[in-house]
Structure formats: structure tokens, C-alpha cells
mmCIF file of C-alpha atoms in Angstrom:
data_model
loop_
_atom_site.group_PDB
_atom_site.id
_atom_site.type_symbol
_atom_site.label_atom_id
_atom_site.label_comp_id
_atom_site.label_asym_id
_atom_site.label_seq_id
_atom_site.Cartn_x
_atom_site.Cartn_y
_atom_site.Cartn_z
ATOM 1 C CA MET A 1 124.610 -167.115 -83.656
ATOM 2 C CA THR A 2 125.044 -166.072 -87.264
ATOM 3 C CA SER A 3 123.155 -163.908 -89.707
ATOM 4 C CA LYS A 4 123.929 -162.713 -93.198
ATOM 5 C CA PHE A 5 123.729 -159.093 -94.236
ATOM 6 C CA ALA A 6 124.587 -157.179 -97.371
ATOM 7 C CA THR A 7 127.918 -155.411 -97.174
ATOM 8 C CA ILE A 8 131.092 -155.266 -99.221
ATOM 9 C CA CYS A 9 134.259 -157.033 -98.108
ATOM 10 C CA LYS A 10 137.103 -154.525 -97.734
ATOM 11 C CA LYS A 11 139.697 -157.091 -98.856
ATOM 12 C CA CYS A 12 138.221 -158.777 -101.957
ATOM 13 C CA GLY A 13 135.232 -156.563 -102.783
ATOM 14 C CA GLY A 14 132.780 -159.472 -102.489
ATOM 15 C CA GLN A 15 129.261 -158.173 -101.976
ATOM 16 C CA GLY A 16 126.530 -159.848 -99.936
ATOM 17 C CA SER A 17 128.713 -162.676 -98.685
ATOM 18 C CA MET A 18 129.527 -161.314 -95.250
ATOM 19 C CA THR A 19 128.349 -163.238 -92.177
ATOM 20 C CA ILE A 20 128.152 -161.674 -88.712
ATOM 21 C CA ARG A 21 128.959 -163.940 -85.770
ATOM 22 C CA ILE A 22 129.169 -163.671 -82.020
ATOM 23 C CA GLU A 23 131.816 -165.741 -80.253
ATOM 24 C CA TRP A 24 131.207 -166.350 -76.561
ATOM 25 C CA ARG A 25 133.943 -167.084 -74.050
ATOM 26 C CA LEU A 26 132.676 -168.212 -70.664
ATOM 27 C CA ASP A 27 134.795 -167.353 -67.640
ATOM 28 C CA ASP A 28 132.485 -169.048 -65.171
ATOM 29 C CA GLU A 29 130.011 -171.637 -66.468
ATOM 30 C CA LYS A 30 128.187 -171.828 -63.123
ATOM 31 C CA HIS A 31 127.308 -168.126 -63.165
ATOM 32 C CA GLY A 32 127.283 -167.735 -66.953
ATOM 33 C CA THR A 33 129.719 -164.833 -66.946
ATOM 34 C CA GLY A 34 132.165 -164.113 -69.714
ATOM 35 C CA GLU A 35 132.513 -161.948 -72.766
ATOM 36 C CA SER A 36 131.431 -161.936 -76.363
ATOM 37 C CA THR A 37 133.292 -160.937 -79.495
ATOM 38 C CA TRP A 38 131.424 -159.679 -82.562
ATOM 39 C CA LEU A 39 133.014 -160.352 -85.926
ATOM 40 C CA ILE A 40 132.132 -160.546 -89.587
ATOM 41 C CA ASP A 41 133.704 -162.895 -92.072
ATOM 42 C CA CYS A 42 133.643 -163.040 -95.852
ATOM 43 C CA GLY A 43 132.318 -166.176 -97.528
ATOM 44 C CA GLN A 44 134.463 -165.536 -100.609
ATOM 45 C CA CYS A 45 137.986 -164.832 -99.317
ATOM 46 C CA GLY A 46 137.724 -165.734 -95.608
ATOM 47 C CA GLU A 47 138.702 -162.267 -94.355
ATOM 48 C CA VAL A 48 137.659 -161.724 -90.703
ATOM 49 C CA GLU A 49 136.937 -158.275 -89.299
ATOM 50 C CA TYR A 50 136.367 -157.777 -85.569
ATOM 51 C CA LEU A 51 133.693 -155.240 -84.687
#
């Protein structure tokens, strides 16, 4: 799942190039349990920031 939103990268100052993503890690596929990690990454410099 990804979506773009307007924000400024703290590392390079790039504006409007940040993408928010959710990474899922399943502990048990049968029951669908696990955890998700929210992060944003910059399309210009590649900086990743975990939320």
C-alpha cells in the first residue's frame, strides 16, 4: 500500500516526493496475525523515515 503526500524531506529538502508505505510482517499466515510498520521514503534521495 503506497500513497504520495506533500511534505518536505528532512535530509535533502525535496518537496512533494515523499511516499508513505506500510510493510506487513505476518507471524502466522493461517490466522493472519502479525505487525505492520509505517514508513515514508523520499523519491529524490532515498531517505527512509519510520513513523
